[in-house]
mmCIF file of C-alpha atoms (C1' of nucleotides) in Angstrom:
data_model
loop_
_atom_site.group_PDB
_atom_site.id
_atom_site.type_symbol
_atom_site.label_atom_id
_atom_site.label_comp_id
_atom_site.label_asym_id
_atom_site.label_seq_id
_atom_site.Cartn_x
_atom_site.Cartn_y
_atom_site.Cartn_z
ATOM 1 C CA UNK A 17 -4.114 86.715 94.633
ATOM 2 C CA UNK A 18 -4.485 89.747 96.340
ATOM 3 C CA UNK A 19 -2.250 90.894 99.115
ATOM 4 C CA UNK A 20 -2.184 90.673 102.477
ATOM 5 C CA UNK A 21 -5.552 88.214 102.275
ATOM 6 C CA UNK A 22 -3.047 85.049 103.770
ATOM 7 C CA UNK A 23 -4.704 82.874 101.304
ATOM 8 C CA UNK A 24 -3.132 79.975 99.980
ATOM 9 C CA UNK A 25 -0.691 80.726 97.048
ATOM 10 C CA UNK A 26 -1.142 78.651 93.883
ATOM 11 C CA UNK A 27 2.278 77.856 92.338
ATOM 12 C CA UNK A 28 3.459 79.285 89.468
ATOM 13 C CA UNK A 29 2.763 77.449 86.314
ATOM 14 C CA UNK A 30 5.280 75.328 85.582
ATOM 15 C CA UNK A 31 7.543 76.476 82.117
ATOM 16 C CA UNK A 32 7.357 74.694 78.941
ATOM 17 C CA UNK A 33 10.927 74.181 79.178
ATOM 18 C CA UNK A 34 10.877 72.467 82.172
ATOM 19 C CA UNK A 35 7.565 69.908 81.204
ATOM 20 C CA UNK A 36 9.998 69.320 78.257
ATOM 21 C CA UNK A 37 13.156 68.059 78.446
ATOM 22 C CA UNK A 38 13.360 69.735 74.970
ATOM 23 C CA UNK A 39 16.398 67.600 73.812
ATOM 24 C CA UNK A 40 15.872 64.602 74.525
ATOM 25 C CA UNK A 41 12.023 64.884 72.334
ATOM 26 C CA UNK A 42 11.932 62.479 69.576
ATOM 27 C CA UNK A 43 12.624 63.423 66.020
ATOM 28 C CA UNK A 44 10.948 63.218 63.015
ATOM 29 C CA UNK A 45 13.858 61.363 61.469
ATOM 30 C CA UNK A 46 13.168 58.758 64.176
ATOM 31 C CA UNK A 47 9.347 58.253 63.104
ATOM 32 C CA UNK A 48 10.147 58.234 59.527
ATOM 33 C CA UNK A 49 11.601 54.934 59.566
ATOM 34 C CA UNK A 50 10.308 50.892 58.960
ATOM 35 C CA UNK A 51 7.167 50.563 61.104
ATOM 36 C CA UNK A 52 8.503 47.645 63.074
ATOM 37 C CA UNK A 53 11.921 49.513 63.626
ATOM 38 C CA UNK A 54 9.886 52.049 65.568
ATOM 39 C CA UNK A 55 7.422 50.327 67.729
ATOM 40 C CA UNK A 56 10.166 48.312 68.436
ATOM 41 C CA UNK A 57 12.273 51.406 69.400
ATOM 42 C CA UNK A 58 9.369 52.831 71.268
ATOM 43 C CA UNK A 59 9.132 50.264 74.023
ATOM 44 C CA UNK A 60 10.647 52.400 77.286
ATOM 45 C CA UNK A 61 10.374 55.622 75.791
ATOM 46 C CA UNK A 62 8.443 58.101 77.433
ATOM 47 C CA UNK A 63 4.911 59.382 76.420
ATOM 48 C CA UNK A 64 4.040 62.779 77.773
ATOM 49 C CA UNK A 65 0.993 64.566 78.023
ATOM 50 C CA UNK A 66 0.202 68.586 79.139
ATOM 51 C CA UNK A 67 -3.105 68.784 80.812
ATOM 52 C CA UNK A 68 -3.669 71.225 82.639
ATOM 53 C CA UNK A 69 -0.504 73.013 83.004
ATOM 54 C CA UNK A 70 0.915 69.294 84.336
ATOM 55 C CA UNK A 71 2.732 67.024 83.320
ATOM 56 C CA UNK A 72 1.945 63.148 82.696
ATOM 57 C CA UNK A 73 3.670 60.841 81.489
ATOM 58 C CA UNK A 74 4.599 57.209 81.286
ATOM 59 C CA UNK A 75 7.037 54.585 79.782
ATOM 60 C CA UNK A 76 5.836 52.754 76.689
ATOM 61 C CA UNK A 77 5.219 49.196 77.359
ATOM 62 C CA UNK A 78 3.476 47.465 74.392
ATOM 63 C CA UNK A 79 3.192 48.623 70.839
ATOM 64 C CA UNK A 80 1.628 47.083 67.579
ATOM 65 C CA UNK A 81 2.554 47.892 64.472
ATOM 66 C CA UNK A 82 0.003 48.589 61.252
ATOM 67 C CA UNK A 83 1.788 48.890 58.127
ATOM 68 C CA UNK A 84 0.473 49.998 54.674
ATOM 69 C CA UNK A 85 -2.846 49.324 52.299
ATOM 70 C CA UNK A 86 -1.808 45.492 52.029
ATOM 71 C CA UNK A 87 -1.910 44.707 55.767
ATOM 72 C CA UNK A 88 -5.439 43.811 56.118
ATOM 73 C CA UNK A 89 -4.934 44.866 59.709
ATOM 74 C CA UNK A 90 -4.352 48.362 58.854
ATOM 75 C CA UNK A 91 -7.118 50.934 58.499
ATOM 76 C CA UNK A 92 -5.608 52.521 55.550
ATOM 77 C CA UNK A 93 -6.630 49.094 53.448
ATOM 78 C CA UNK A 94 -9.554 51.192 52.596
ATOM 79 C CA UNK A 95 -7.575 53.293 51.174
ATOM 80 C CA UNK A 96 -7.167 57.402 51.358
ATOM 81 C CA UNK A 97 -10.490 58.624 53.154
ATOM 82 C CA UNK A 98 -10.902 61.204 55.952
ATOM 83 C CA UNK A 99 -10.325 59.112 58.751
ATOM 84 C CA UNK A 100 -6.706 57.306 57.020
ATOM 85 C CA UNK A 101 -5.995 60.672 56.228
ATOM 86 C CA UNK A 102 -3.190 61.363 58.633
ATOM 87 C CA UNK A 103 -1.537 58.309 58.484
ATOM 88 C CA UNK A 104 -0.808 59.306 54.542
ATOM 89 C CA UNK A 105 0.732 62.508 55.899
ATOM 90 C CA UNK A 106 4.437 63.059 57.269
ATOM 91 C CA UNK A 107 5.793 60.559 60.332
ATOM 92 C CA UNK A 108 5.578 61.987 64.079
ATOM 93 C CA UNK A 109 1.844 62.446 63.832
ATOM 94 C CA UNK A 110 -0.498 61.599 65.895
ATOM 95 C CA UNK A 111 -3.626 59.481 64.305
ATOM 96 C CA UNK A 112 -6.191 58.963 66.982
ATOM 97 C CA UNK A 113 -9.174 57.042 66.440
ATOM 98 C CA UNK A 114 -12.355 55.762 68.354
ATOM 99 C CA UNK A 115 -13.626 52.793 68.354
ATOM 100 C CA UNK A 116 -16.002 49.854 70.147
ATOM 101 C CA UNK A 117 -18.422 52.815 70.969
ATOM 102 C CA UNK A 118 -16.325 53.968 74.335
ATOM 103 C CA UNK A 119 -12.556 54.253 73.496
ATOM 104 C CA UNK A 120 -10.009 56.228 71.983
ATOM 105 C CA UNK A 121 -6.445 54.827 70.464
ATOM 106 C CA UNK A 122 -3.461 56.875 70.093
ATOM 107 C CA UNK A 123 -0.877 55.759 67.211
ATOM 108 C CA UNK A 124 2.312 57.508 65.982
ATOM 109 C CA UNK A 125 2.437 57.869 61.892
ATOM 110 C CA UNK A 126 5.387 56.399 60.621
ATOM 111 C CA UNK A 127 7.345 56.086 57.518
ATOM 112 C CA UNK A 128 7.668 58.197 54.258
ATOM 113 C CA UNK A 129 4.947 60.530 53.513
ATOM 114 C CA UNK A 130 2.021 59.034 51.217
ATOM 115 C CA UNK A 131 3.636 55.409 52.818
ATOM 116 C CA UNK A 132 0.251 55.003 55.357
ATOM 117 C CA UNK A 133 1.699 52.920 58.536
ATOM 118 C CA UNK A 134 1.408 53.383 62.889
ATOM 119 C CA UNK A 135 2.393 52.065 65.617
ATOM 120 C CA UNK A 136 -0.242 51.990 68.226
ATOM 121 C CA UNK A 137 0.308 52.843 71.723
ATOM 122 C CA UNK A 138 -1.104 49.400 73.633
ATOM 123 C CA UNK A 139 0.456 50.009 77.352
ATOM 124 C CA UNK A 140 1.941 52.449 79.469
ATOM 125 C CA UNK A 141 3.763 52.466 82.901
ATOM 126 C CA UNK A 142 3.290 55.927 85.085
ATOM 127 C CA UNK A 143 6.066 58.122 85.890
ATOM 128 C CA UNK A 144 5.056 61.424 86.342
ATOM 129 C CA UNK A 145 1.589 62.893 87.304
ATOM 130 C CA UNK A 146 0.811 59.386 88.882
ATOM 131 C CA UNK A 147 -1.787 60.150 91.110
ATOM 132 C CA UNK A 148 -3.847 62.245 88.683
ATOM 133 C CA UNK A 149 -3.276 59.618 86.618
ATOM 134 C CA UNK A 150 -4.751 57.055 88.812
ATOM 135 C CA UNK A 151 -7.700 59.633 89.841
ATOM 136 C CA UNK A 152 -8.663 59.557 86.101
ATOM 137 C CA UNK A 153 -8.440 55.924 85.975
ATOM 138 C CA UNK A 154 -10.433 55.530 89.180
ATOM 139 C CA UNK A 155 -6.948 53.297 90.627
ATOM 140 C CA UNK A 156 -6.990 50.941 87.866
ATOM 141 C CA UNK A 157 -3.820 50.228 85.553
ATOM 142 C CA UNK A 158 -3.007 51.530 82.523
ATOM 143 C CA UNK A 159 -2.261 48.708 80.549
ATOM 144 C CA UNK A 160 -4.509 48.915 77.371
ATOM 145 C CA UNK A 161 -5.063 50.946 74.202
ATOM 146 C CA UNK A 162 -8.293 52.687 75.322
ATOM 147 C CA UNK A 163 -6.739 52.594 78.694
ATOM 148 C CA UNK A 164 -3.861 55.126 78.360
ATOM 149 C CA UNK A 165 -5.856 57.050 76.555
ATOM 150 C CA UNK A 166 -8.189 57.923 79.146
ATOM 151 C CA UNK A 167 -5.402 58.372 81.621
ATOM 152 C CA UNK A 168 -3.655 60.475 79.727
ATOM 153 C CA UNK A 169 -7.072 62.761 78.044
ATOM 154 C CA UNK A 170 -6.403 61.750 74.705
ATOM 155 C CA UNK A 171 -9.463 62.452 72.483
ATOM 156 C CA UNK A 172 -10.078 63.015 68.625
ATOM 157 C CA UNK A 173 -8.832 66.330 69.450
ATOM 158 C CA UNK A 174 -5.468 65.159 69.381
ATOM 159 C CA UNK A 175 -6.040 63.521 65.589
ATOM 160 C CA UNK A 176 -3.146 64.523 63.656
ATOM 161 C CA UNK A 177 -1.032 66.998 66.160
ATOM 162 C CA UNK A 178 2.559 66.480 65.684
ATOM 163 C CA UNK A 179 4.318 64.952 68.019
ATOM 164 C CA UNK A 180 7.605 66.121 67.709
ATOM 165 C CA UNK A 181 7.782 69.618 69.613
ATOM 166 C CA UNK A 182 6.283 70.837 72.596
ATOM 167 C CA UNK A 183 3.820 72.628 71.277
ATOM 168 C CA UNK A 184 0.802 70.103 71.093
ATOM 169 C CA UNK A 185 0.950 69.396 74.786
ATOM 170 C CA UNK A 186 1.416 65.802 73.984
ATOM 171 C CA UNK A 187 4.961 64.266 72.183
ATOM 172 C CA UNK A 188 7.573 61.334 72.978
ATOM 173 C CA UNK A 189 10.380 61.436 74.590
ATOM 174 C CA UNK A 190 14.204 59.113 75.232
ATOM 175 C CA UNK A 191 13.243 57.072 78.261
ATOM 176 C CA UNK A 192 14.769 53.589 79.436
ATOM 177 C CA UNK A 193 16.635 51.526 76.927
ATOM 178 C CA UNK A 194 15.401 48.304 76.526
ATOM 179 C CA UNK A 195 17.604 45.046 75.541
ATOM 180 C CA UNK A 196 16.291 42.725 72.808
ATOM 181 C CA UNK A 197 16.263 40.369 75.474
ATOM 182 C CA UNK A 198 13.412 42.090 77.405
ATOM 183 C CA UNK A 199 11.349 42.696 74.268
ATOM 184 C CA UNK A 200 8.765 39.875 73.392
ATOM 185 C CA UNK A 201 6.891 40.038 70.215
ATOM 186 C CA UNK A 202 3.399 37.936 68.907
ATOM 187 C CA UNK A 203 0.504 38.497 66.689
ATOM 188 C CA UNK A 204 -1.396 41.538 66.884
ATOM 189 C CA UNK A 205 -4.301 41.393 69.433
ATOM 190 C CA UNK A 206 -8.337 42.148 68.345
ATOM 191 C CA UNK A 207 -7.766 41.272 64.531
ATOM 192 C CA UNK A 208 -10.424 38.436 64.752
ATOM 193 C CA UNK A 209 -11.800 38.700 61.410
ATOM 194 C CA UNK A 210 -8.543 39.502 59.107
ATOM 195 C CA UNK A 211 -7.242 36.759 57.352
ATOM 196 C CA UNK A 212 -4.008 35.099 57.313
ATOM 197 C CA UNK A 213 -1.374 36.102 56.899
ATOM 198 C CA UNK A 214 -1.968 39.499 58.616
ATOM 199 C CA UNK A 215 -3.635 38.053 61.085
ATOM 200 C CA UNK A 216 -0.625 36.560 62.643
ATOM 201 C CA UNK A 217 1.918 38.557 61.783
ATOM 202 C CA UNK A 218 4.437 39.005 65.159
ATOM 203 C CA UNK A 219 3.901 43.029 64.696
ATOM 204 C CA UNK A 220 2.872 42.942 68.460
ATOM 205 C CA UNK A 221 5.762 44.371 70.970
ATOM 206 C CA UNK A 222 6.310 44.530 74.686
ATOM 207 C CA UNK A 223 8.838 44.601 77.548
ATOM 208 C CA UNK A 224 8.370 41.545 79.506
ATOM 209 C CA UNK A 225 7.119 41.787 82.882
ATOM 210 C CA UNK A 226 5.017 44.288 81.552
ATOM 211 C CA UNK A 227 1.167 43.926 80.350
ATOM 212 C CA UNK A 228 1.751 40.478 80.940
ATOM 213 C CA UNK A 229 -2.074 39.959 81.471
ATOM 214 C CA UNK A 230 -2.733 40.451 78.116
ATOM 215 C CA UNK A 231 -0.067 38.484 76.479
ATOM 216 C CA UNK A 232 -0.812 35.520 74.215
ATOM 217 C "C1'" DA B 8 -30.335 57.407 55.145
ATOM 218 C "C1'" DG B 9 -29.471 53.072 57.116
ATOM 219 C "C1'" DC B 10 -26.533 49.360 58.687
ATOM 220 C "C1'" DA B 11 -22.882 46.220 60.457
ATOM 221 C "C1'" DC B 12 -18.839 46.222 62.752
ATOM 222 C "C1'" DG B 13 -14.837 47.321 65.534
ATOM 223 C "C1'" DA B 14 -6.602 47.756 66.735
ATOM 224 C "C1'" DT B 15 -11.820 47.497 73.883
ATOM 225 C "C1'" DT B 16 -13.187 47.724 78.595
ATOM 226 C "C1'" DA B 17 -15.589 46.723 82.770
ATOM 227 C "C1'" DA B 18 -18.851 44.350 85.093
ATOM 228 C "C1'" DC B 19 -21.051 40.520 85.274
ATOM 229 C "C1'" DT B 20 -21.671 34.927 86.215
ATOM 230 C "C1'" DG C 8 -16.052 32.916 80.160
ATOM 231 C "C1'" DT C 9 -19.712 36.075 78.670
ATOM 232 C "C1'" DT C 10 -21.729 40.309 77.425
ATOM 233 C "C1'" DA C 11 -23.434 45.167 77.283
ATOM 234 C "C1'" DA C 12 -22.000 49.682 76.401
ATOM 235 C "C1'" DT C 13 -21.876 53.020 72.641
ATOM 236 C "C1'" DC C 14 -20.778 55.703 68.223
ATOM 237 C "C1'" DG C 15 -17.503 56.891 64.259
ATOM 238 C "C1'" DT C 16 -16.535 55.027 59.927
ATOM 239 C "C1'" DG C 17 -17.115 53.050 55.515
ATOM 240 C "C1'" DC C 18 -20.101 50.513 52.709
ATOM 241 C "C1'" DT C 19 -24.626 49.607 50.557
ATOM 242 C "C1'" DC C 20 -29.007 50.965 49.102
#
DNA sequence: AGCACGATTAACT
DNA sequence: GTTAATCGTGCTC
């Protein structure tokens, strides 16, 4: 901006610091942990995205969980390739795959390195950046894997950033607590053709109230 | 190199 | 309730 021209001043880019609440980030320590410890952990925490120099974000709702080469559920039942890749690497990852032609899912690695488990990201509710986030979803909700995704920009690009520092512009942060008695669980949604007894297994979380459309 | 399918969504009837 | 959209991935040939 030149002066003297009156023109409208653009504000100042807002600091890193202050998009993150750098404390209150999630840890590695908390990814590393049993699968269905952390999506259940992860329901009310915050999800936060950097686009553009603003900030987005929104409280998990719904999680499912996808643990190991035995759960028939789980992508990495075919084993190490390039696409399980990440979820064989260290916890507080991001693994982001596409799928049904149109969508992107975001998952969190968790567990011990060379242990290949997620949680996926099925719901979130908007806190901050809510009316870009309801531009990009042309006003509809954001209740659904593919969903949040495209609210929040979430692409292959993001495969495998780590999501435990500022750095990657996208990362997880304390929100609300939740009680046990607001968490319902059930059997994972979409998993038509696995058999039993992954099939049913209650690895499906959310807050009640929430996503409720979608519940089973 | 080709093929079947999918951790879904939106727009239909 | 039904279905098209749309393409990366892993498997088969």
């Amino acid at each position: 901006m030149t002066p003297g021209t009156g023109g409208i001043r653009r504000a100042r880019p807002a600091s890193r610091r202050r998009l993150a609440q750098a404390s209150s980030i999630l840890h590695r320590e908390f990814y590393g942990r049993p699968t269905l410890m952390v999506a259940r952990d992860l329901m009310g925490a915050r999800l936060v995205r950097i686009s553009n120099g603003r900030r987005l974000a929104g409280l998990i709702t719904e999680t499912e969980a996808y643990i190991g080469e035995n759960d028939l559920g789980c992508h990495a039942t075919a084993g190490r390739t390039k696409r399980t890749e990440v979820m064989y690497g260290p916890p507080g990852h991001a693994y982001v795959y596409f799928t049904y032609g149109n969508h992107w899912m975001l998952n969190v690695v968790t567990e011990r390195e060379d242990f290949p488990a997620a949680v996926l990201i099925r719901a979130i509710q908007p806190v901050d950046g809510v009316l870009i986030i309801a531009r990009r979803r042309n006003h509809r909700d954001t209740h659904g894997p593919g969903k949040l995704t495209q609210a929040l920009g979430i692409t292959s690009l993001e495969n495998g950033v780590d999501l435990t520092n500022s750095k990657s512009n996208l990362w997880i942060e304390f929100g609300w607590r939740v009680a046990d008695s607001a968490v319902t669980r059930g059997p994972r949604v979409g998993l038509n053709t696995v058999p039993e007894p992954w099939k049913s297994k209650p690895w499906r979380f959310l807050i009640e109230g929430w996503s409720l459309e979608t519940a089973d």
